[in-house]
C-alpha atoms as a printed R data frame, in Angstrom:
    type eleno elety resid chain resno       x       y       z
1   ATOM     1    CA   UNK     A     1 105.235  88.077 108.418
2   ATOM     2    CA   UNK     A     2 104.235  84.274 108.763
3   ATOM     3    CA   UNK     A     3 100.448  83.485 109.108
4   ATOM     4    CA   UNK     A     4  98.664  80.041 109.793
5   ATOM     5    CA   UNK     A     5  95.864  81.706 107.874
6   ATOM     6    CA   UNK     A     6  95.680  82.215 103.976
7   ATOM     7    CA   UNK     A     7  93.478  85.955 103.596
8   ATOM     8    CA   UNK     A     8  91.026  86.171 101.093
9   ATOM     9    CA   UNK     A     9  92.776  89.215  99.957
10  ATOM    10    CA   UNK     A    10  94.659  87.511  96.581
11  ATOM    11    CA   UNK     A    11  96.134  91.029  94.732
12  ATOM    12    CA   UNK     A    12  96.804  94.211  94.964
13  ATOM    13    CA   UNK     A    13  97.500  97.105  92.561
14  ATOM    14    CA   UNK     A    14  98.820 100.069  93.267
15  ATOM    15    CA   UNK     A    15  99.114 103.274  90.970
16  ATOM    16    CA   UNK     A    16 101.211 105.882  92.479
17  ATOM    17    CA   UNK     A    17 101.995 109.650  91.382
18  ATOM    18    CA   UNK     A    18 105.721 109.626  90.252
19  ATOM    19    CA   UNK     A    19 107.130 112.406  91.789
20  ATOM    20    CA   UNK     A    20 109.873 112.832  89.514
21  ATOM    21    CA   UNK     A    21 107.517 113.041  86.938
22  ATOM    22    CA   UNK     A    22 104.270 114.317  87.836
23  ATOM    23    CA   UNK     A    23 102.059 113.885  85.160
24  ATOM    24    CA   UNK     A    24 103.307 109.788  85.017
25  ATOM    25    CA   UNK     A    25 102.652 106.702  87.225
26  ATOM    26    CA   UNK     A    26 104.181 104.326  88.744
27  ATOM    27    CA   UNK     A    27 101.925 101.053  88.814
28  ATOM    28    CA   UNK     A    28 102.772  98.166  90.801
29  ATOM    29    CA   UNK     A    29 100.813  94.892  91.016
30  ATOM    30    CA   UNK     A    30 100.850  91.518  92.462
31  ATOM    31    CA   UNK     A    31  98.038  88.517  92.454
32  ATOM    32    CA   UNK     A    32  96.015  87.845  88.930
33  ATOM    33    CA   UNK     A    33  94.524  90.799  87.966
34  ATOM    34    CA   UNK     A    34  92.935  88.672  84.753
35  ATOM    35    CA   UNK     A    35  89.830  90.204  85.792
36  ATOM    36    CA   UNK     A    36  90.616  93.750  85.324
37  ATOM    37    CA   UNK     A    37  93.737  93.541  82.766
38  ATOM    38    CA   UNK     A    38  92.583  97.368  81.533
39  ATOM    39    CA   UNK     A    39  91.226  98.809  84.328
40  ATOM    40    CA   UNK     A    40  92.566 102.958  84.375
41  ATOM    41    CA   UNK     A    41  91.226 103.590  87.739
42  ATOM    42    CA   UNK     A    42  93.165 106.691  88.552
43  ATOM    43    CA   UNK     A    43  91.303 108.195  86.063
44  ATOM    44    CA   UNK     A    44  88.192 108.132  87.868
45  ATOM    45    CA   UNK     A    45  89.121 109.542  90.886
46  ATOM    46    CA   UNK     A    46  90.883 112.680  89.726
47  ATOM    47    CA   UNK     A    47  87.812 114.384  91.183
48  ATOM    48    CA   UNK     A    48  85.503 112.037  92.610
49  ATOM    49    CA   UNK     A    49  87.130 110.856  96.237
50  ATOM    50    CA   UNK     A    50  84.429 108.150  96.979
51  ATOM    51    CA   UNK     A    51  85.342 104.093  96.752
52  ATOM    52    CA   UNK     A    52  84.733 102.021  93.896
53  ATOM    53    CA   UNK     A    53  83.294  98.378  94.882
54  ATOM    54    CA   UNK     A    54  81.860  95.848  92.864
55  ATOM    55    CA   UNK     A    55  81.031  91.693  92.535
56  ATOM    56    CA   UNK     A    56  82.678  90.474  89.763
57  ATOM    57    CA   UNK     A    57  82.009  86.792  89.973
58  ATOM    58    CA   UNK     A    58  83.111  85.327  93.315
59  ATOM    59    CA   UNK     A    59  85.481  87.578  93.768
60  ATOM    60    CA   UNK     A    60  85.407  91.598  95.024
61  ATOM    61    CA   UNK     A    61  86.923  94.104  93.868
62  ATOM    62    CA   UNK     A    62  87.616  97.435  95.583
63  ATOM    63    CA   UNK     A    63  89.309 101.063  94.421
64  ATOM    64    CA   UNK     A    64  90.016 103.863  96.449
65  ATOM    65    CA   UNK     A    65  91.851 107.223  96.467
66  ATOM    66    CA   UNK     A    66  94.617 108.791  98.340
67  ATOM    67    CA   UNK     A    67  94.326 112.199  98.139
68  ATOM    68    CA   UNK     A    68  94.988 115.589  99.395
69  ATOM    69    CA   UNK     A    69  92.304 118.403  98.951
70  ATOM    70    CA   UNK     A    70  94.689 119.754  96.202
71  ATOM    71    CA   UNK     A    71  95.930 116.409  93.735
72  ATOM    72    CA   UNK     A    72  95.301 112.428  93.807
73  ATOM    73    CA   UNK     A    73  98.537 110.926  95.543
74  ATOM    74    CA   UNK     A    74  97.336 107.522  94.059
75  ATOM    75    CA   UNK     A    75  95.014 104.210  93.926
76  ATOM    76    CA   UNK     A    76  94.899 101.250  95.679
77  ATOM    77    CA   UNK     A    77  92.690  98.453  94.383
78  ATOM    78    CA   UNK     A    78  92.222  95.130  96.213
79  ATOM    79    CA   UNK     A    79  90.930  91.589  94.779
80  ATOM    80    CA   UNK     A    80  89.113  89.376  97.563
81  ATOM    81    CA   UNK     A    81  88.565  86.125  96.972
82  ATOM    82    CA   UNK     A    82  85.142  84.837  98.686
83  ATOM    83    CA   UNK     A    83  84.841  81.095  98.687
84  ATOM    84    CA   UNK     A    84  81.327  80.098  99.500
85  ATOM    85    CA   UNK     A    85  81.539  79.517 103.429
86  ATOM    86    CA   UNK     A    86  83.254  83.363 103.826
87  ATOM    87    CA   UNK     A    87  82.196  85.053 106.288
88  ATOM    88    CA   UNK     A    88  82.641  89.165 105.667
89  ATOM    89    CA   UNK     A    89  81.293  91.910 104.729
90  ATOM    90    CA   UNK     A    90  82.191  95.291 102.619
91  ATOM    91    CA   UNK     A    91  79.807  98.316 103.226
92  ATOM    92    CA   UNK     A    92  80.035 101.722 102.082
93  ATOM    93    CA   UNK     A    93  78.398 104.850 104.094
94  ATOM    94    CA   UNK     A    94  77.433 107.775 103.353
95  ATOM    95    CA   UNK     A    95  75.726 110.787 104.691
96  ATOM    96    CA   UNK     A    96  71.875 111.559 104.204
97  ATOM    97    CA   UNK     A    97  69.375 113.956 104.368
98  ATOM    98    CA   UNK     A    98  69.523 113.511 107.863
99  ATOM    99    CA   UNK     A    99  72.648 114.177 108.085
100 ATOM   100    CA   UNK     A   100  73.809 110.721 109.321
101 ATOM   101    CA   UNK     A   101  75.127 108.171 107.864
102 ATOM   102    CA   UNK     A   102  73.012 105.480 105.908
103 ATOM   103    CA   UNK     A   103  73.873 102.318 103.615
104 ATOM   104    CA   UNK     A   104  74.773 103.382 100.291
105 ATOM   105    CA   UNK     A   105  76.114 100.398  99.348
106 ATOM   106    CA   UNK     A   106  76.928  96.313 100.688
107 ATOM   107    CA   UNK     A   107  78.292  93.336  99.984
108 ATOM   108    CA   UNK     A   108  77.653  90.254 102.218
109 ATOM   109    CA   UNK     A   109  79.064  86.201 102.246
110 ATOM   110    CA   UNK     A   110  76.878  84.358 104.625
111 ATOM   111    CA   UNK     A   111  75.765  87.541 106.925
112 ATOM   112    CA   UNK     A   112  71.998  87.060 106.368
113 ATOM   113    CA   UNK     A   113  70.658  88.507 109.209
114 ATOM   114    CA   UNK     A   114  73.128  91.657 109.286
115 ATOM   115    CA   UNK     A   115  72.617  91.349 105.414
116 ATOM   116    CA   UNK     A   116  68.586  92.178 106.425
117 ATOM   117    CA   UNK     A   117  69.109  94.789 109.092
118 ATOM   118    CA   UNK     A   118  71.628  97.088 107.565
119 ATOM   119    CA   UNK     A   119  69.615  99.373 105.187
120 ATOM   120    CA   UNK     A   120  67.419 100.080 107.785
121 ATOM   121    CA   UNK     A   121  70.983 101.048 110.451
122 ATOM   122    CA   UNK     A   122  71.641 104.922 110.706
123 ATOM   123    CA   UNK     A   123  74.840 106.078 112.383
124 ATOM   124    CA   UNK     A   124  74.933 109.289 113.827
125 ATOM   125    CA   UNK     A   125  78.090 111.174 113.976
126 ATOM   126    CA   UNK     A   126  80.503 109.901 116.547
127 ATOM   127    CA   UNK     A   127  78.210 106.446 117.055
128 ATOM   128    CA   UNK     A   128  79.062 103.218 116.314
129 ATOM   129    CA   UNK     A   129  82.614 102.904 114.168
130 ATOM   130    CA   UNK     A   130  81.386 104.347 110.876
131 ATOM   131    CA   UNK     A   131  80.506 107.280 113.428
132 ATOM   132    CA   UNK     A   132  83.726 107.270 115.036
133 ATOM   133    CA   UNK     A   133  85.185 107.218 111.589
134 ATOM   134    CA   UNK     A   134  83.081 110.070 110.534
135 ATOM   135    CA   UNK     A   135  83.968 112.014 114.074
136 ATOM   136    CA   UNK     A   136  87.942 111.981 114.125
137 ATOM   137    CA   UNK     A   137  88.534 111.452 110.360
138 ATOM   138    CA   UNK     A   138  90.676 108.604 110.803
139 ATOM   139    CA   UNK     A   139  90.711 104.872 110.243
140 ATOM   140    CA   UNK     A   140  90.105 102.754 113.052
141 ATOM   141    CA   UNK     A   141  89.706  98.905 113.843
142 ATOM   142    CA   UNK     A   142  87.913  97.055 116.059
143 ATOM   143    CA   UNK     A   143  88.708  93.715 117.629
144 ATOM   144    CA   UNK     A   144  85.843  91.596 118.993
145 ATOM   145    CA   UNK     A   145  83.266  92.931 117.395
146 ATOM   146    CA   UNK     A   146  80.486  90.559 118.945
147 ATOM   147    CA   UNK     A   147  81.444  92.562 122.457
148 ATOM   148    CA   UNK     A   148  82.592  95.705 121.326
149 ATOM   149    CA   UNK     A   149  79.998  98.983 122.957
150 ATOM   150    CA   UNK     A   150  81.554 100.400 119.990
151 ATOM   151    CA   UNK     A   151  79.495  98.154 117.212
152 ATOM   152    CA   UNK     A   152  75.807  98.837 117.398
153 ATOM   153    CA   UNK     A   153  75.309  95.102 115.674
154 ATOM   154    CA   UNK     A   154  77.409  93.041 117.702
155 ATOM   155    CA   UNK     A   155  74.993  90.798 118.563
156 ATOM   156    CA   UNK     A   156  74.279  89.906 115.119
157 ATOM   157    CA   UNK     A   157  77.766  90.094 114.560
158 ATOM   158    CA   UNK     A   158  78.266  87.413 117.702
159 ATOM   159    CA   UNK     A   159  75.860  85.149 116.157
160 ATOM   160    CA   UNK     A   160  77.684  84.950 112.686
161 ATOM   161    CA   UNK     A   161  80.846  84.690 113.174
162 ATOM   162    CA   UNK     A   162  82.232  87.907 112.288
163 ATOM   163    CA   UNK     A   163  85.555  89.045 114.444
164 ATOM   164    CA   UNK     A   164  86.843  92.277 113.441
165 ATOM   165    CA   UNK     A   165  86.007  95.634 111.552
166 ATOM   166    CA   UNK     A   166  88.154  98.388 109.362
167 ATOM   167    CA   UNK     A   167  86.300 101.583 108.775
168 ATOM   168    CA   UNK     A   168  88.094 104.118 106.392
169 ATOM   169    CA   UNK     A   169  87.252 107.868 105.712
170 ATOM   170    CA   UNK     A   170  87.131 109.273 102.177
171 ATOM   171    CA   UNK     A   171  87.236 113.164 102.754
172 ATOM   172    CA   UNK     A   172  85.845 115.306  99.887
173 ATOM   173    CA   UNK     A   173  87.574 118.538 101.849
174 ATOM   174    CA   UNK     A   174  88.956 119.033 105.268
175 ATOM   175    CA   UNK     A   175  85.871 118.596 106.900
176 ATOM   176    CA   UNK     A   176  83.562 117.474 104.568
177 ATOM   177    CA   UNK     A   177  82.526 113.630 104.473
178 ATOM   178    CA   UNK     A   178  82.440 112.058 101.276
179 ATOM   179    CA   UNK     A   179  82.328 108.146 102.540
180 ATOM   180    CA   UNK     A   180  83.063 105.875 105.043
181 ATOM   181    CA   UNK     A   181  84.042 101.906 104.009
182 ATOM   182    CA   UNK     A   182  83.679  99.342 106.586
183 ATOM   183    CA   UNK     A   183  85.419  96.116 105.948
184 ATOM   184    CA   UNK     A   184  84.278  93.268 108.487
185 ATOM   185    CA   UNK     A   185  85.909  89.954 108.676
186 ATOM   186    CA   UNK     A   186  86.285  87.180 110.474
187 ATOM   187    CA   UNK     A   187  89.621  85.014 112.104
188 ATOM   188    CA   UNK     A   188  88.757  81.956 110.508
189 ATOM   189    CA   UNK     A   189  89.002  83.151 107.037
190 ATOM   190    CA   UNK     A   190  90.278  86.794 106.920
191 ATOM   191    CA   UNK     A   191  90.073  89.115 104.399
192 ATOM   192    CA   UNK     A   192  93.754  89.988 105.244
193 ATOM   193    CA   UNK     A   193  96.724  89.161 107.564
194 ATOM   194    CA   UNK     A   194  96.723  92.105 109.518
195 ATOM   195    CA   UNK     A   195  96.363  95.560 108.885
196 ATOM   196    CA   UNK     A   196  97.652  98.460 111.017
197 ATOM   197    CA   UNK     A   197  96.910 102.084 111.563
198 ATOM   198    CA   UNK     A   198  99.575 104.945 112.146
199 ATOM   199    CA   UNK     A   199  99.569 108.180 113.235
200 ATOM   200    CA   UNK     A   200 102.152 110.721 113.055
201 ATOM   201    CA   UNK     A   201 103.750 111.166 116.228
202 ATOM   202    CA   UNK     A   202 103.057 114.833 118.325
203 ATOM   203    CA   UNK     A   203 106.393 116.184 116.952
204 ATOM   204    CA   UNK     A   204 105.991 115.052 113.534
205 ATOM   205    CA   UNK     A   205 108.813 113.307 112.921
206 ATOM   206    CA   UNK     A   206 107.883 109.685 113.674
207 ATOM   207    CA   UNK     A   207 104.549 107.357 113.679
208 ATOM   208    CA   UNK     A   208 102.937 105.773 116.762
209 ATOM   209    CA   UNK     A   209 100.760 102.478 116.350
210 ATOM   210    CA   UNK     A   210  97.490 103.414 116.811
211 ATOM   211    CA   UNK     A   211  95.289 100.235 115.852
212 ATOM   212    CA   UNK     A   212  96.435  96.773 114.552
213 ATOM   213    CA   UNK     A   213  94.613  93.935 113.459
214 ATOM   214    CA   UNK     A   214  96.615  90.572 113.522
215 ATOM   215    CA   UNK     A   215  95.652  86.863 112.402
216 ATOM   216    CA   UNK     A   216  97.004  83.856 114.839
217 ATOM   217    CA   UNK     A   217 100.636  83.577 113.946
218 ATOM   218    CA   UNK     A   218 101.256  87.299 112.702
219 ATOM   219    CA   UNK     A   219 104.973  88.520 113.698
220 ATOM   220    CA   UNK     A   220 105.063  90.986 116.459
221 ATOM   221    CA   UNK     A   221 106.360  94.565 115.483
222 ATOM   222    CA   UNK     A   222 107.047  97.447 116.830
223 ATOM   223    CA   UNK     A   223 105.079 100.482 118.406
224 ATOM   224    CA   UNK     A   224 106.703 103.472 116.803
225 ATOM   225    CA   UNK     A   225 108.634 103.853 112.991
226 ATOM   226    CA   UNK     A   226 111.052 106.955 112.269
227 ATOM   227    CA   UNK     A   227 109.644 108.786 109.059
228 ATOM   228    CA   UNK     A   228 111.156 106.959 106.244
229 ATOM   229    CA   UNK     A   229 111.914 103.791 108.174
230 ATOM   230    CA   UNK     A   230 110.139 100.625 106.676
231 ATOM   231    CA   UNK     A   231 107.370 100.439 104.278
232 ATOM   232    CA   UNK     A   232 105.174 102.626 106.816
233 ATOM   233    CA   UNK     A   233 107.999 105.332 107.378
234 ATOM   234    CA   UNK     A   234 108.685 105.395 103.280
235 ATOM   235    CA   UNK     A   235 105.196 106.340 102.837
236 ATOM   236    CA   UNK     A   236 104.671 109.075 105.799
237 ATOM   237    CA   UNK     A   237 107.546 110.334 104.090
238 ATOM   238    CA   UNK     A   238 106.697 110.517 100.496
239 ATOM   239    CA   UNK     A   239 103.041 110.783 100.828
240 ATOM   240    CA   UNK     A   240 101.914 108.067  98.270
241 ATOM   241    CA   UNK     A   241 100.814 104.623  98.764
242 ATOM   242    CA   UNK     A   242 103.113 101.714  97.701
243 ATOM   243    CA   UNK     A   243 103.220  98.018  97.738
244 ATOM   244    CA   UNK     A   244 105.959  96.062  98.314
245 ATOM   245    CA   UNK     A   245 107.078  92.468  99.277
246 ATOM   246    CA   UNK     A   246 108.881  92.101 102.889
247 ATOM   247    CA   UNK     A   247 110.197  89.997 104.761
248 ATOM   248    CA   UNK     A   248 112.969  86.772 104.293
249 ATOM   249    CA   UNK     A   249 112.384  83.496 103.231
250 ATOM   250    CA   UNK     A   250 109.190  81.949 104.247
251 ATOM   251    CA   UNK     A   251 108.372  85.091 106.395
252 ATOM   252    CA   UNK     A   252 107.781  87.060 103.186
253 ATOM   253    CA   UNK     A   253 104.386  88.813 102.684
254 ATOM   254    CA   UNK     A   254 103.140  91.457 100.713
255 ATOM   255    CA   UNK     A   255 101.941  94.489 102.664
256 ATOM   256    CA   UNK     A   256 100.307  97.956 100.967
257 ATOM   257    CA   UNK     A   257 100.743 101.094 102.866
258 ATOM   258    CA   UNK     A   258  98.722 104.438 101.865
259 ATOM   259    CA   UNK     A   259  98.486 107.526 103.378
260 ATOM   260    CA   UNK     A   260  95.388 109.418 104.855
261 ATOM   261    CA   UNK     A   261  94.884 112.831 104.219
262 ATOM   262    CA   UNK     A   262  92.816 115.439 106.235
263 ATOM   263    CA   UNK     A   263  92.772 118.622 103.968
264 ATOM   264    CA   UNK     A   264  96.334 118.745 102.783
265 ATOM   265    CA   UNK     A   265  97.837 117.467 106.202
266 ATOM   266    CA   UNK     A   266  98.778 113.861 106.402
267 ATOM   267    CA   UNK     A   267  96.555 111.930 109.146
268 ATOM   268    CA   UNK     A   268  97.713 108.285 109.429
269 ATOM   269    CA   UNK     A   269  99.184 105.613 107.423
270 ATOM   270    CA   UNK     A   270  97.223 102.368 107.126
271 ATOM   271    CA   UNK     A   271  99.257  99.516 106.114
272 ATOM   272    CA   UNK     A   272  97.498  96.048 104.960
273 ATOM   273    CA   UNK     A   273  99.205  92.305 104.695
274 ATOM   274    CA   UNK     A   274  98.258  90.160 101.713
């Protein structure tokens, strides 16, 4: 995939369950990872099915599970690099005594006014995207998120810039809600290339693009994937995330693909371009 844009997203690290033998991993890793040279963060989420998100320097760091209600599939952790004219934000929701979903947790480059507003935001379930999230248990994106009915700040979102949104669920069971993370970003300096959502297909044996989030320049691809065909496919299929480098010559990116569980049942596939 060739893009006009370089994404603030510099590495990824993926540890994976090793199916061949269970109680190993396979680890795979691209981009400096100077910053975290020890970090064991499988270990952490053996229970807890939450994300992990922190500021270390200029730079943000970000851990989360794939699981099934039964074992930990793997980890995916992500390195953003935020120069100081980014525009994005990472937020983390979570359910309150209300039961809706309230701020738990954000992390904002030049988004002062959403910045401000945000702790004081409540999303009940099925509004806004962290809502919608929360509602079908499945990752969705939206595009244009100063116009979107969908995004209860666009108009703050309008006024600064931002462009696009990722919300992911993090299920503690089948139907209970641990977290949702919302990723927003904007087109002139994106936190990634593009990033696409999958769903298996009615019969189960293929995937159908659901969402996909592009930057100018971003191949085109197609609309549905075979199980097993492509990175996408190979995950569906195997049921743990993995990163790999595709691609020829100067077309080459790296992409991450992890699965989505609801319960034990596999949801979706989200797939992410470095």
């Amino acid at each position: 995939m060739q893009t006009d844009t370089m994404s603030m997203l510099q590495a990824i690290r993926v540890s994976a369950v090793d199916d061949a033998e269970p109680a190993g991993w396979t680890i795979d890793a691209t981009g400096d990872w100077s910053v975290r040279p020890d970090q064991n963060a499988s270990a952490g989420f053996q229970q807890e099915r939450g994300v992990w998100l922190e500021v270390i320097g200029d730079q943000v760091y970000l851990a989360f599970p794939a699981a099934t209600n039964e074992s930990l599939r793997g980890v995916v952790e992500m390195l953003f690099q935020l120069p100081e004219d980014a525009i994005g934000a990472f937020e983390v929701w979570k359910r309150d005594d209300r039961d809706e979903l309230s701020l738990a947790q954000g992390i904002y480059r030049n988004l002062d006014y959403i910045e401000r507003i945000t702790p004081y935001v409540r999303f009940p379930r099925r509004s806004g995207l962290p809502g919608e999230v929360w509602e079908n248990r499945l990752a969705a994106c939206v595009n244009n998120l100063g116009a979107s009915p969908n995004f209860m700040r666009s108009a703050g979102a309008r006024s600064a810039g931002l462009d696009f949104g990722l919300g992911l669920p993090f299920l503690k069971s089948e139907f209970e809600l641990s977290s949702v993370l919302l990723m927003l970003g904007s087109y002139q300096a994106p936190l990634f290339s593009a990033v696409e959502v999958w769903l298996l297909d009615s019969e189960g044996t293929g995937l159908e693009l659901k969402h996909r989030i592009a930057m100018e320049g971003a191949d085109e691809i197609p609309s549905t994937l075979r199980l097993s065909e492509g990175l996408v496919g190979y995950v569906a299929a195997a049921r743990f995330p993995k990163l790999m480098l595709v691609g020829e010559g100067s077309s080459q990116a790296w992409q991450v693909a992890f699965p989505q569980f609801v319960g034990n049942r596999l949801a979706s596939v989200v797939c992410v371009t470095l």
